[in-house]
Amino acid sequence: MKLYNTLSRKKEQFVPLSPNLATLYTCGPTVYNYAHIGNMRAYVFMDLLRKSLRFNGFKLNSVMNITDVGHLLSDSDDGEDKIAIAAKAQKKTPLEIANYYTGIFFDDCKRLNIETPEHIAKATDYIQEMIDYVVDLVNKGYGYEIDDGIYFDISKFEGYGKLSRIKLDEQQAGSRVDVNSQKRNPYDFALWKKAEPNHIMQWDSPWGKGYPGWHIECSAMSRKILGSMLDIHTGGVDHIPIHHENEIAQSEAKEGKKTVNYWLHGAFMLVDGGKMSKSLGNTYTVSNLIERSYSPLAFRYFCLNAHYRKELNFTFEGLSASQTALDRLYDTVLKHKESKMKTEKSVLAKYKSEFENAIKDDLNIPMALGVLWTMLKEPTSVDIYKLAVSFDNILGLSLSEVEKFAKEKMQIASNTEIPQEILNLANERLLARNSKNWAESDRLRDKIAELGYTIKDTKDSYEIISK
Ligand code: AMP
Ligand code: ZN
């Protein structure tokens, strides 16, 4: 299996440290707000990677962290803690904020068929490990104390900049990071910050009360859970120049050796061709998509259409096309499932190998999806169905539950005497009900009633009765 390593800027053969076992670390969400669909794309990527590795015979030992402290307003060391800002604004404790948004995040993961990794590590559960890590770096001469915290001296670490390939001397001091006059070098970053008395989250440390820097969290947690070396570290491309560069510096300084063999980064999702931002009102969440009657798996399907290293432009037209394609996929897969016919072994083997080759080529999921569609055009056969379900171990589109999805649609289609407008509203309402969006479901029921129809719920679907 080949994976594109950001460190070498090349596709490399994946050779794990232990045969048949892949160890992974993924930078998880900062739980101060609802995760938006761009964030969720990053975790769909993590999921596709994990499932592809498993498909290729590797056992998984994988960690995702939950950042519930230390991620400041800027990715370098400025501004307030994002969780603390949310806690103040919502008059909640940081723990309440973190627990609330963590819960919603995992609900969204479930809706998108993103499997929970073997270990979920909350930063606040590993403060002692972080302190020990910083003490070690100070003892080894890499960390130094100034008025507001303990900093990493990048001039002591020869390889600084190797991931993002920045040339430090060509960068204007302060162009990326604020120049703190006490820092030895502008790119030095905080390992530990000293807390002002009114800072909400603080812990005792050898340097008085304080809190960890964001970067040290990932180094300390991955070391604690996976050991001093791991196979694959993932994150978004935004992590390359600061967060992961700093993680490499800390970890390699501490261990005196390489600590991660493969660095994989997912490209960003844009919305309507631009950046997602609160001010533009385009930071959609999975719940926002459901409110608009899209199924969460249509969003997953949308993500599968682009290679993980390509930017993906989100539009509602694009999502509608994915919804239509997914519905068609369910119908087609169901026809194969209900077939009594068989397919020749050699034909099945051809599709299987094409699918595997696409996956092995740095997770070429769009190509793998293309193989699935071509295969489904074969005469209907239960063998094709079975192979499609095995492909779905990676794609994660719930193809083994296809009856459930297709039945909902058939119910709608059988109501032929009912006008299309009512059928559309009823379909939207069913999607709202399935995602437990009761307010939207009630609103649509009222709208249908206003137009002269009554909707009666059945176990898996509904009936429409004209008044
Ligand atoms: P955060 O919660 O801000 O730490 O981000 C969580 C994850 O989402 C990180 O892996 C980011 O790289 C990723 N991310 C943030 N914005 C986007 C976006 N627009 N598209 C794709 N991934 C994103
Ligand atoms: Zn991280």
CSV table of C-alpha atoms and ligand atoms in Angstrom, one decimal:
chain,number,residue,atom,x,y,z
A,1,MET,CA,0.0,0.0,0.0
A,2,LYS,CA,1.4,3.4,-1.0
A,3,LEU,CA,0.8,6.6,1.1
A,4,TYR,CA,1.8,10.1,0.3
A,5,ASN,CA,4.2,11.3,3.0
A,6,THR,CA,4.3,15.1,3.5
A,7,LEU,CA,7.8,14.8,4.9
A,8,SER,CA,9.3,13.4,1.6
A,9,ARG,CA,6.6,14.9,-0.7
A,10,LYS,CA,6.4,11.4,-2.2
A,11,LYS,CA,4.2,8.4,-2.3
A,12,GLU,CA,5.9,5.7,-0.3
A,13,GLN,CA,5.3,2.0,0.3
A,14,PHE,CA,3.8,1.7,3.8
A,15,VAL,CA,6.0,-0.5,5.9
A,16,PRO,CA,4.8,-0.6,9.6
A,17,LEU,CA,7.1,-0.8,12.6
A,18,SER,CA,5.5,-4.1,13.6
A,19,PRO,CA,4.3,-6.5,10.9
A,20,ASN,CA,0.6,-6.4,10.4
A,21,LEU,CA,0.0,-3.6,12.9
A,22,ALA,CA,-0.5,0.1,12.0
A,23,THR,CA,-0.2,2.7,14.8
A,24,LEU,CA,-1.8,6.0,14.1
A,25,TYR,CA,-2.2,9.4,15.8
A,26,THR,CA,-4.8,11.9,14.6
A,27,CYS,CA,-5.0,15.5,15.8
A,28,GLY,CA,-8.6,15.6,17.0
A,29,PRO,CA,-11.0,18.5,17.4
A,30,THR,CA,-10.8,21.5,19.7
A,31,VAL,CA,-14.1,21.1,21.5
A,32,TYR,CA,-15.1,24.8,21.9
A,33,ASN,CA,-17.8,24.9,19.2
A,34,TYR,CA,-19.8,22.7,16.8
A,35,ALA,CA,-17.5,20.9,14.4
A,36,HIS,CA,-18.2,22.2,10.9
A,37,ILE,CA,-18.3,20.1,7.7
A,38,GLY,CA,-14.7,21.0,6.9
A,39,ASN,CA,-13.6,19.5,10.2
A,40,MET,CA,-15.8,16.5,9.5
A,41,ARG,CA,-14.1,16.0,6.2
A,42,ALA,CA,-10.8,15.7,8.1
A,43,TYR,CA,-12.3,12.8,10.2
A,44,VAL,CA,-13.9,11.1,7.2
A,45,PHE,CA,-10.3,11.1,5.9
A,46,MET,CA,-9.0,9.5,9.1
A,47,ASP,CA,-11.8,6.9,8.9
A,48,LEU,CA,-11.0,6.1,5.2
A,49,LEU,CA,-7.4,5.6,6.1
A,50,ARG,CA,-8.1,3.4,9.1
A,51,LYS,CA,-10.6,1.3,7.1
A,52,SER,CA,-8.2,1.0,4.1
A,53,LEU,CA,-5.4,-0.2,6.4
A,54,ARG,CA,-7.7,-2.8,7.9
A,55,PHE,CA,-8.9,-3.8,4.5
A,56,ASN,CA,-5.3,-4.4,3.6
A,57,GLY,CA,-4.8,-6.8,6.5
A,58,PHE,CA,-3.3,-4.4,9.2
A,59,LYS,CA,-4.6,-4.5,12.7
A,60,LEU,CA,-5.1,-0.9,14.0
A,61,ASN,CA,-3.9,0.8,17.1
A,62,SER,CA,-5.0,4.4,16.7
A,63,VAL,CA,-5.4,7.5,18.9
A,64,MET,CA,-7.4,10.6,18.4
A,65,ASN,CA,-7.1,13.4,21.0
A,66,ILE,CA,-9.7,15.8,22.1
A,67,THR,CA,-8.2,19.2,22.7
A,68,ASP,CA,-10.0,20.6,25.8
A,69,VAL,CA,-7.2,23.0,26.9
A,70,GLY,CA,-4.3,24.9,25.5
A,71,HIS,CA,-5.4,25.7,21.9
A,72,LEU,CA,-5.1,29.5,22.0
A,73,LEU,CA,-6.9,31.9,19.7
A,74,SER,CA,-3.9,31.9,17.4
A,75,ASP,CA,-2.2,28.6,16.4
A,76,SER,CA,1.0,30.1,17.8
A,77,ASP,CA,1.0,31.2,21.4
A,78,ASP,CA,-1.3,34.2,21.5
A,79,GLY,CA,-4.7,35.0,22.7
A,80,GLU,CA,-6.9,33.3,25.1
A,81,ASP,CA,-7.7,29.6,25.3
A,82,LYS,CA,-10.6,28.8,22.9
A,83,ILE,CA,-12.4,26.7,25.5
A,84,ALA,CA,-12.1,29.4,28.1
A,85,ILE,CA,-13.5,32.0,25.8
A,86,ALA,CA,-16.6,29.8,25.0
A,87,ALA,CA,-17.0,29.1,28.8
A,88,LYS,CA,-17.1,32.8,29.7
A,89,ALA,CA,-19.4,33.6,26.8
A,90,GLN,CA,-21.9,30.9,27.6
A,91,LYS,CA,-21.5,31.2,31.4
A,92,LYS,CA,-20.5,27.5,31.7
A,93,THR,CA,-17.4,25.8,33.1
A,94,PRO,CA,-14.7,24.7,30.6
A,95,LEU,CA,-15.6,21.1,31.4
A,96,GLU,CA,-19.3,21.6,30.5
A,97,ILE,CA,-18.3,23.3,27.3
A,98,ALA,CA,-15.8,20.5,26.4
A,99,ASN,CA,-18.3,17.7,27.3
A,100,TYR,CA,-21.1,19.3,25.4
A,101,TYR,CA,-19.2,19.8,22.1
A,102,THR,CA,-17.4,16.4,22.4
A,103,GLY,CA,-20.8,14.7,22.7
A,104,ILE,CA,-22.1,16.4,19.6
A,105,PHE,CA,-18.9,15.7,17.7
A,106,PHE,CA,-19.2,11.9,18.4
A,107,ASP,CA,-22.9,12.0,17.4
A,108,ASP,CA,-21.8,13.6,14.1
A,109,CYS,CA,-19.1,10.9,13.6
A,110,LYS,CA,-21.7,8.2,14.1
A,111,ARG,CA,-24.0,9.7,11.6
A,112,LEU,CA,-21.2,9.8,9.1
A,113,ASN,CA,-20.1,6.2,9.8
A,114,ILE,CA,-16.8,7.4,11.2
A,115,GLU,CA,-15.6,4.7,13.6
A,116,THR,CA,-14.2,5.7,17.0
A,117,PRO,CA,-10.5,5.0,17.1
A,118,GLU,CA,-9.2,2.6,19.7
A,119,HIS,CA,-8.1,5.4,22.0
A,120,ILE,CA,-9.7,8.8,22.6
A,121,ALA,CA,-7.3,11.0,24.7
A,122,LYS,CA,-8.6,14.1,26.4
A,123,ALA,CA,-5.8,16.6,26.9
A,124,THR,CA,-6.8,17.4,30.5
A,125,ASP,CA,-6.3,13.7,31.4
A,126,TYR,CA,-2.6,13.9,30.5
A,127,ILE,CA,-1.4,17.1,32.2
A,128,GLN,CA,1.2,15.2,34.3
A,129,GLU,CA,2.7,13.5,31.2
A,130,MET,CA,2.9,16.9,29.5
A,131,ILE,CA,4.7,18.4,32.5
A,132,ASP,CA,7.2,15.5,32.7
A,133,TYR,CA,7.8,16.0,28.9
A,134,VAL,CA,8.5,19.7,29.3
A,135,VAL,CA,10.8,19.0,32.3
A,136,ASP,CA,12.8,16.5,30.2
A,137,LEU,CA,13.1,19.0,27.3
A,138,VAL,CA,14.3,21.7,29.7
A,139,ASN,CA,16.8,19.2,31.2
A,140,LYS,CA,18.1,18.3,27.7
A,141,GLY,CA,18.7,22.0,27.0
A,142,TYR,CA,15.8,22.5,24.5
A,143,GLY,CA,13.4,24.3,26.8
A,144,TYR,CA,14.0,27.6,28.6
A,145,GLU,CA,11.9,29.8,30.9
A,146,ILE,CA,10.8,33.3,30.4
A,147,ASP,CA,8.3,35.5,32.1
A,148,ASP,CA,5.2,34.0,30.6
A,149,GLY,CA,6.2,30.4,30.1
A,150,ILE,CA,8.6,27.7,29.0
A,151,TYR,CA,9.6,27.9,25.4
A,152,PHE,CA,11.3,25.5,22.9
A,153,ASP,CA,14.6,26.9,21.5
A,154,ILE,CA,14.4,26.0,17.8
A,155,SER,CA,18.0,26.9,17.2
A,156,LYS,CA,19.0,23.9,19.3
A,157,PHE,CA,17.0,21.6,17.0
A,158,GLU,CA,18.7,21.1,13.6
A,159,GLY,CA,15.8,19.9,11.6
A,160,TYR,CA,13.3,22.7,12.4
A,161,GLY,CA,11.2,23.4,9.3
A,162,LYS,CA,11.7,20.1,7.5
A,163,LEU,CA,8.0,19.3,7.3
A,164,SER,CA,6.8,22.6,5.9
A,165,ARG,CA,10.2,23.3,4.2
A,166,ILE,CA,10.4,26.8,5.5
A,167,LYS,CA,13.7,28.5,5.3
A,168,LEU,CA,13.9,30.3,8.6
A,169,ASP,CA,16.4,33.0,7.6
A,170,GLU,CA,14.2,34.0,4.7
A,171,GLN,CA,11.2,34.5,6.9
A,172,GLN,CA,10.7,37.9,8.5
A,173,ALA,CA,10.8,37.7,12.2
A,174,GLY,CA,7.3,38.0,13.4
A,175,SER,CA,5.6,37.5,10.1
A,176,ARG,CA,4.2,34.2,11.3
A,177,VAL,CA,4.5,34.6,15.1
A,178,ASP,CA,4.3,37.5,17.3
A,179,VAL,CA,7.8,38.6,18.5
A,180,ASN,CA,8.0,38.2,22.2
A,181,SER,CA,11.1,40.2,23.2
A,182,GLN,CA,12.2,37.6,25.6
A,183,LYS,CA,12.1,34.7,23.2
A,184,ARG,CA,15.5,33.6,21.9
A,185,ASN,CA,14.2,33.1,18.3
A,186,PRO,CA,10.9,34.3,16.8
A,187,TYR,CA,9.8,30.8,15.9
A,188,ASP,CA,10.4,29.5,19.5
A,189,PHE,CA,7.0,28.2,20.7
A,190,ALA,CA,5.4,27.7,24.1
A,191,LEU,CA,5.7,24.3,25.8
A,192,TRP,CA,4.0,25.5,28.9
A,193,LYS,CA,2.3,28.8,29.8
A,194,LYS,CA,2.2,30.5,33.1
A,195,ALA,CA,-1.4,31.3,34.1
A,196,GLU,CA,-2.6,34.7,35.2
A,197,PRO,CA,-4.5,34.4,38.5
A,198,ASN,CA,-7.9,34.8,36.7
A,199,HIS,CA,-7.1,32.2,34.1
A,200,ILE,CA,-9.8,29.5,34.4
A,201,MET,CA,-7.8,26.4,33.6
A,202,GLN,CA,-4.5,26.0,35.5
A,203,TRP,CA,-2.5,23.3,37.1
A,204,ASP,CA,0.5,23.2,39.5
A,205,SER,CA,3.8,22.7,37.8
A,206,PRO,CA,7.5,23.3,38.6
A,207,TRP,CA,7.0,26.8,37.2
A,208,GLY,CA,4.0,27.7,39.3
A,209,LYS,CA,0.4,27.5,38.1
A,210,GLY,CA,0.0,27.2,34.4
A,211,TYR,CA,-1.4,25.2,31.4
A,212,PRO,CA,0.1,23.3,28.5
A,213,GLY,CA,0.9,24.6,25.1
A,214,TRP,CA,-1.3,23.0,22.3
A,215,HIS,CA,1.6,21.2,20.5
A,216,ILE,CA,3.0,19.4,23.6
A,217,GLU,CA,-0.4,17.7,24.1
A,218,CYS,CA,-0.1,15.6,21.0
A,219,SER,CA,3.6,14.7,21.6
A,220,ALA,CA,2.9,13.7,25.2
A,221,MET,CA,-0.3,11.8,24.5
A,222,SER,CA,1.0,9.9,21.5
A,223,ARG,CA,4.1,8.9,23.5
A,224,LYS,CA,2.1,7.8,26.5
A,225,ILE,CA,-0.3,5.6,24.5
A,226,LEU,CA,1.6,4.5,21.4
A,227,GLY,CA,5.2,4.7,22.7
A,228,SER,CA,8.2,6.7,21.4
A,229,MET,CA,7.6,5.8,17.7
A,230,LEU,CA,4.5,5.4,15.6
A,231,ASP,CA,3.7,4.7,12.0
A,232,ILE,CA,1.3,7.4,10.8
A,233,HIS,CA,0.4,10.8,12.0
A,234,THR,CA,-2.6,12.6,10.4
A,235,GLY,CA,-4.1,16.0,10.5
A,236,GLY,CA,-5.3,18.8,8.2
A,237,VAL,CA,-2.9,20.8,5.9
A,238,ASP,CA,-3.2,23.7,8.3
A,239,HIS,CA,-1.2,21.7,10.8
A,240,ILE,CA,1.8,21.4,8.7
A,241,PRO,CA,3.6,24.7,9.2
A,242,ILE,CA,3.1,25.2,13.0
A,243,HIS,CA,1.5,22.4,14.9
A,244,HIS,CA,3.2,19.4,13.3
A,245,GLU,CA,6.5,21.2,12.8
A,246,ASN,CA,6.5,21.9,16.5
A,247,GLU,CA,5.5,18.4,17.4
A,248,ILE,CA,8.4,17.0,15.3
A,249,ALA,CA,10.8,19.4,17.1
A,250,GLN,CA,9.6,18.4,20.6
A,251,SER,CA,9.4,14.7,19.9
A,252,GLU,CA,12.7,14.3,18.1
A,253,ALA,CA,14.5,16.5,20.6
A,254,LYS,CA,13.2,14.3,23.4
A,255,GLU,CA,13.8,10.9,21.9
A,256,GLY,CA,16.9,11.7,19.9
A,257,LYS,CA,15.4,9.9,16.9
A,258,LYS,CA,12.6,10.1,14.3
A,259,THR,CA,9.3,9.4,16.0
A,260,VAL,CA,6.8,9.3,13.1
A,261,ASN,CA,7.4,7.5,9.8
A,262,TYR,CA,4.5,8.8,7.7
A,263,TRP,CA,2.9,12.3,7.9
A,264,LEU,CA,-0.4,12.4,6.1
A,265,HIS,CA,-2.4,15.6,5.6
A,266,GLY,CA,-6.0,16.1,4.4
A,267,ALA,CA,-6.8,19.1,2.2
A,268,PHE,CA,-9.4,21.6,3.1
A,269,MET,CA,-13.0,21.9,2.2
A,270,LEU,CA,-14.1,25.2,0.8
A,271,VAL,CA,-17.6,26.5,0.6
A,272,ASP,CA,-18.9,28.1,-2.6
A,273,GLY,CA,-15.2,28.4,-3.7
A,274,GLY,CA,-14.0,30.3,-0.6
A,275,LYS,CA,-13.0,29.9,3.0
A,276,MET,CA,-15.5,28.9,5.6
A,277,SER,CA,-16.0,31.5,8.2
A,278,LYS,CA,-18.4,32.5,10.9
A,279,SER,CA,-18.7,36.0,9.4
A,280,LEU,CA,-19.9,34.7,6.1
A,281,GLY,CA,-22.4,32.4,7.8
A,282,ASN,CA,-21.1,29.4,5.8
A,283,THR,CA,-19.7,27.2,8.6
A,284,TYR,CA,-22.3,24.5,8.1
A,285,THR,CA,-22.6,21.6,10.5
A,286,VAL,CA,-23.9,18.1,9.8
A,287,SER,CA,-27.1,19.0,11.7
A,288,ASN,CA,-27.5,22.0,9.3
A,289,LEU,CA,-27.4,19.6,6.4
A,290,ILE,CA,-30.0,17.3,8.0
A,291,GLU,CA,-32.2,20.4,8.7
A,292,ARG,CA,-32.2,20.9,4.9
A,293,SER,CA,-33.2,17.3,4.4
A,294,TYR,CA,-30.0,15.8,3.3
A,295,SER,CA,-28.9,12.5,4.7
A,296,PRO,CA,-25.5,12.5,6.6
A,297,LEU,CA,-24.3,9.7,4.3
A,298,ALA,CA,-24.9,11.9,1.3
A,299,PHE,CA,-22.3,14.2,2.8
A,300,ARG,CA,-19.9,11.2,3.3
A,301,TYR,CA,-20.6,10.3,-0.3
A,302,PHE,CA,-19.8,13.9,-1.3
A,303,CYS,CA,-16.4,13.6,0.5
A,304,LEU,CA,-15.6,10.3,-1.3
A,305,ASN,CA,-15.8,12.1,-4.6
A,306,ALA,CA,-12.5,13.9,-4.1
A,307,HIS,CA,-9.1,12.6,-3.3
A,308,TYR,CA,-8.1,13.5,0.3
A,309,ARG,CA,-5.2,15.6,-0.9
A,310,LYS,CA,-7.4,17.8,-3.2
A,311,GLU,CA,-9.4,20.7,-2.0
A,312,LEU,CA,-13.1,20.0,-2.1
A,313,ASN,CA,-15.5,22.7,-2.9
A,314,PHE,CA,-18.8,22.3,-1.0
A,315,THR,CA,-22.0,23.6,-2.6
A,316,PHE,CA,-25.6,22.6,-2.0
A,317,GLU,CA,-25.9,21.7,-5.7
A,318,GLY,CA,-23.0,19.3,-5.3
A,319,LEU,CA,-24.5,17.8,-2.1
A,320,SER,CA,-27.9,17.4,-3.9
A,321,ALA,CA,-26.1,15.5,-6.7
A,322,SER,CA,-24.5,13.3,-4.1
A,323,GLN,CA,-27.8,12.6,-2.5
A,324,THR,CA,-29.3,11.6,-5.8
A,325,ALA,CA,-26.3,9.4,-6.6
A,326,LEU,CA,-26.5,7.7,-3.1
A,327,ASP,CA,-30.2,7.0,-3.5
A,328,ARG,CA,-29.5,5.5,-6.9
A,329,LEU,CA,-26.7,3.5,-5.4
A,330,TYR,CA,-29.1,2.0,-2.8
A,331,ASP,CA,-31.6,1.1,-5.5
A,332,THR,CA,-29.0,-0.5,-7.6
A,333,VAL,CA,-27.4,-2.4,-4.8
A,334,LEU,CA,-30.8,-3.7,-3.6
A,335,LYS,CA,-31.5,-5.1,-7.1
A,336,HIS,CA,-28.3,-7.1,-6.9
A,337,LYS,CA,-29.1,-8.2,-3.4
A,338,GLU,CA,-32.5,-9.6,-4.4
A,339,SER,CA,-31.1,-11.3,-7.5
A,340,LYS,CA,-30.8,-15.1,-7.5
A,341,MET,CA,-28.1,-15.0,-10.2
A,342,LYS,CA,-24.4,-15.6,-9.9
A,343,THR,CA,-21.4,-13.9,-11.5
A,344,GLU,CA,-18.3,-15.6,-12.8
A,345,LYS,CA,-15.4,-15.7,-10.4
A,346,SER,CA,-13.0,-14.1,-12.9
A,347,VAL,CA,-15.3,-11.1,-13.3
A,348,LEU,CA,-15.5,-10.6,-9.6
A,349,ALA,CA,-11.8,-11.0,-9.2
A,350,LYS,CA,-11.2,-8.3,-11.8
A,351,TYR,CA,-13.3,-5.7,-9.9
A,352,LYS,CA,-11.8,-6.8,-6.6
A,353,SER,CA,-8.3,-6.2,-7.9
A,354,GLU,CA,-9.2,-2.9,-9.5
A,355,PHE,CA,-10.8,-1.7,-6.3
A,356,GLU,CA,-7.8,-2.8,-4.2
A,357,ASN,CA,-5.4,-1.2,-6.6
A,358,ALA,CA,-7.2,2.1,-6.3
A,359,ILE,CA,-7.1,1.9,-2.5
A,360,LYS,CA,-3.4,0.9,-2.4
A,361,ASP,CA,-2.5,3.9,-4.5
A,362,ASP,CA,-2.6,6.5,-1.7
A,363,LEU,CA,-6.3,5.9,-1.0
A,364,ASN,CA,-7.7,6.8,-4.4
A,365,ILE,CA,-11.3,6.6,-3.2
A,366,PRO,CA,-12.8,8.4,-6.2
A,367,MET,CA,-11.4,5.8,-8.4
A,368,ALA,CA,-12.5,3.0,-6.1
A,369,LEU,CA,-16.1,4.5,-6.2
A,370,GLY,CA,-15.9,4.4,-10.0
A,371,VAL,CA,-15.0,0.7,-9.9
A,372,LEU,CA,-18.0,0.1,-7.7
A,373,TRP,CA,-20.3,1.9,-10.1
A,374,THR,CA,-18.9,0.0,-13.1
A,375,MET,CA,-19.3,-3.3,-11.3
A,376,LEU,CA,-22.9,-2.5,-10.4
A,377,LYS,CA,-23.7,-2.2,-14.2
A,378,GLU,CA,-23.1,-6.0,-14.5
A,379,PRO,CA,-26.2,-8.2,-14.8
A,380,THR,CA,-27.8,-8.4,-11.3
A,381,SER,CA,-26.3,-11.0,-9.1
A,382,VAL,CA,-26.0,-11.6,-5.4
A,383,ASP,CA,-22.2,-12.1,-5.8
A,384,ILE,CA,-22.0,-8.5,-7.0
A,385,TYR,CA,-24.0,-7.5,-3.9
A,386,LYS,CA,-21.6,-9.3,-1.6
A,387,LEU,CA,-18.5,-7.7,-3.2
A,388,ALA,CA,-20.1,-4.3,-3.0
A,389,VAL,CA,-20.7,-4.8,0.7
A,390,SER,CA,-17.1,-5.8,1.2
A,391,PHE,CA,-16.0,-2.6,-0.6
A,392,ASP,CA,-18.3,-0.8,1.8
A,393,ASN,CA,-16.0,-1.8,4.6
A,394,ILE,CA,-14.0,1.1,3.4
A,395,LEU,CA,-16.6,3.4,1.8
A,396,GLY,CA,-18.8,3.3,4.8
A,397,LEU,CA,-22.1,4.0,3.0
A,398,SER,CA,-24.2,1.4,4.9
A,399,LEU,CA,-24.7,-0.7,1.8
A,400,SER,CA,-25.5,-3.8,3.9
A,401,GLU,CA,-28.5,-2.0,5.2
A,402,VAL,CA,-29.7,-1.0,1.8
A,403,GLU,CA,-33.2,-2.4,2.2
A,404,LYS,CA,-33.9,0.1,4.9
A,405,PHE,CA,-33.0,3.1,2.7
A,406,ALA,CA,-34.5,1.8,-0.5
A,407,LYS,CA,-37.8,0.8,1.3
A,408,GLU,CA,-38.3,4.4,2.4
A,409,LYS,CA,-38.1,5.5,-1.2
A,410,MET,CA,-40.3,2.8,-2.6
A,411,GLN,CA,-43.0,3.8,-0.1
A,412,ILE,CA,-42.9,7.3,-1.5
A,413,ALA,CA,-43.0,6.1,-5.1
A,414,SER,CA,-46.1,3.9,-4.4
A,415,ASN,CA,-48.1,7.0,-3.5
A,416,THR,CA,-48.6,7.8,-7.1
A,417,GLU,CA,-51.9,9.7,-6.9
A,418,ILE,CA,-50.3,12.2,-4.5
A,419,PRO,CA,-48.8,15.3,-6.1
A,420,GLN,CA,-45.0,15.5,-6.4
A,421,GLU,CA,-44.8,18.5,-4.1
A,422,ILE,CA,-46.4,16.6,-1.3
A,423,LEU,CA,-44.2,13.6,-1.9
A,424,ASN,CA,-41.1,15.8,-1.7
A,425,LEU,CA,-42.3,17.3,1.6
A,426,ALA,CA,-43.0,13.9,2.9
A,427,ASN,CA,-39.6,12.6,1.9
A,428,GLU,CA,-37.9,15.6,3.6
A,429,ARG,CA,-40.0,14.9,6.7
A,430,LEU,CA,-38.9,11.3,6.7
A,431,LEU,CA,-35.3,12.3,6.6
A,432,ALA,CA,-35.9,14.8,9.4
A,433,ARG,CA,-37.6,12.0,11.5
A,434,ASN,CA,-34.8,9.6,10.8
A,435,SER,CA,-32.3,12.1,12.2
A,436,LYS,CA,-34.6,12.8,15.1
A,437,ASN,CA,-35.1,16.4,14.1
A,438,TRP,CA,-38.5,16.6,15.6
A,439,ALA,CA,-39.1,20.3,15.2
A,440,GLU,CA,-38.4,20.1,11.4
A,441,SER,CA,-40.5,17.0,11.1
A,442,ASP,CA,-43.5,18.8,12.9
A,443,ARG,CA,-43.0,21.8,10.7
A,444,LEU,CA,-43.2,19.7,7.6
A,445,ARG,CA,-46.2,17.8,8.8
A,446,ASP,CA,-48.1,21.1,9.4
A,447,LYS,CA,-47.1,22.3,5.9
A,448,ILE,CA,-48.4,19.0,4.4
A,449,ALA,CA,-51.7,19.5,6.4
A,450,GLU,CA,-52.0,23.0,5.1
A,451,LEU,CA,-51.9,21.7,1.5
A,452,GLY,CA,-54.7,19.2,2.3
A,453,TYR,CA,-53.0,16.0,3.1
A,454,THR,CA,-52.5,14.0,6.3
A,455,ILE,CA,-49.4,12.0,7.0
A,456,LYS,CA,-49.6,8.8,9.1
A,457,ASP,CA,-46.3,7.3,10.4
A,458,THR,CA,-45.6,3.6,10.1
A,459,LYS,CA,-42.7,1.7,11.6
A,460,ASP,CA,-40.1,2.4,8.9
A,461,SER,CA,-41.9,4.9,6.7
A,462,TYR,CA,-45.3,6.6,6.4
A,463,GLU,CA,-48.6,6.8,4.4
A,464,ILE,CA,-50.1,9.9,2.9
A,465,ILE,CA,-53.9,10.3,3.1
A,466,SER,CA,-55.6,13.0,1.1
A,467,LYS,CA,-58.3,14.8,3.0
B,1,AMP,P1,-9.8,22.2,15.1
B,1,AMP,O1,-11.0,21.7,15.8
B,1,AMP,O2,-9.8,23.6,14.7
B,1,AMP,O3,-8.5,21.8,15.8
B,1,AMP,O4,-9.8,21.4,13.7
B,1,AMP,C1,-10.1,20.0,13.6
B,1,AMP,C2,-9.6,19.4,12.3
B,1,AMP,O5,-10.3,20.0,11.2
B,1,AMP,C3,-8.2,19.7,12.0
B,1,AMP,O6,-7.6,18.5,11.5
B,1,AMP,C4,-8.1,20.7,10.9
B,1,AMP,O7,-7.0,20.5,10.1
B,1,AMP,C5,-9.4,20.4,10.2
B,1,AMP,N1,-10.0,21.5,9.4
B,1,AMP,C6,-10.3,22.7,9.8
B,1,AMP,N2,-10.9,23.4,8.9
B,1,AMP,C7,-11.0,22.6,7.8
B,1,AMP,C8,-11.6,22.8,6.5
B,1,AMP,N3,-12.1,23.9,6.1
B,1,AMP,N4,-11.5,21.7,5.7
B,1,AMP,C9,-10.9,20.5,6.1
B,1,AMP,N5,-10.4,20.3,7.3
B,1,AMP,C10,-10.5,21.4,8.2
B,2,ZN,ZN,-2.0,17.6,17.3
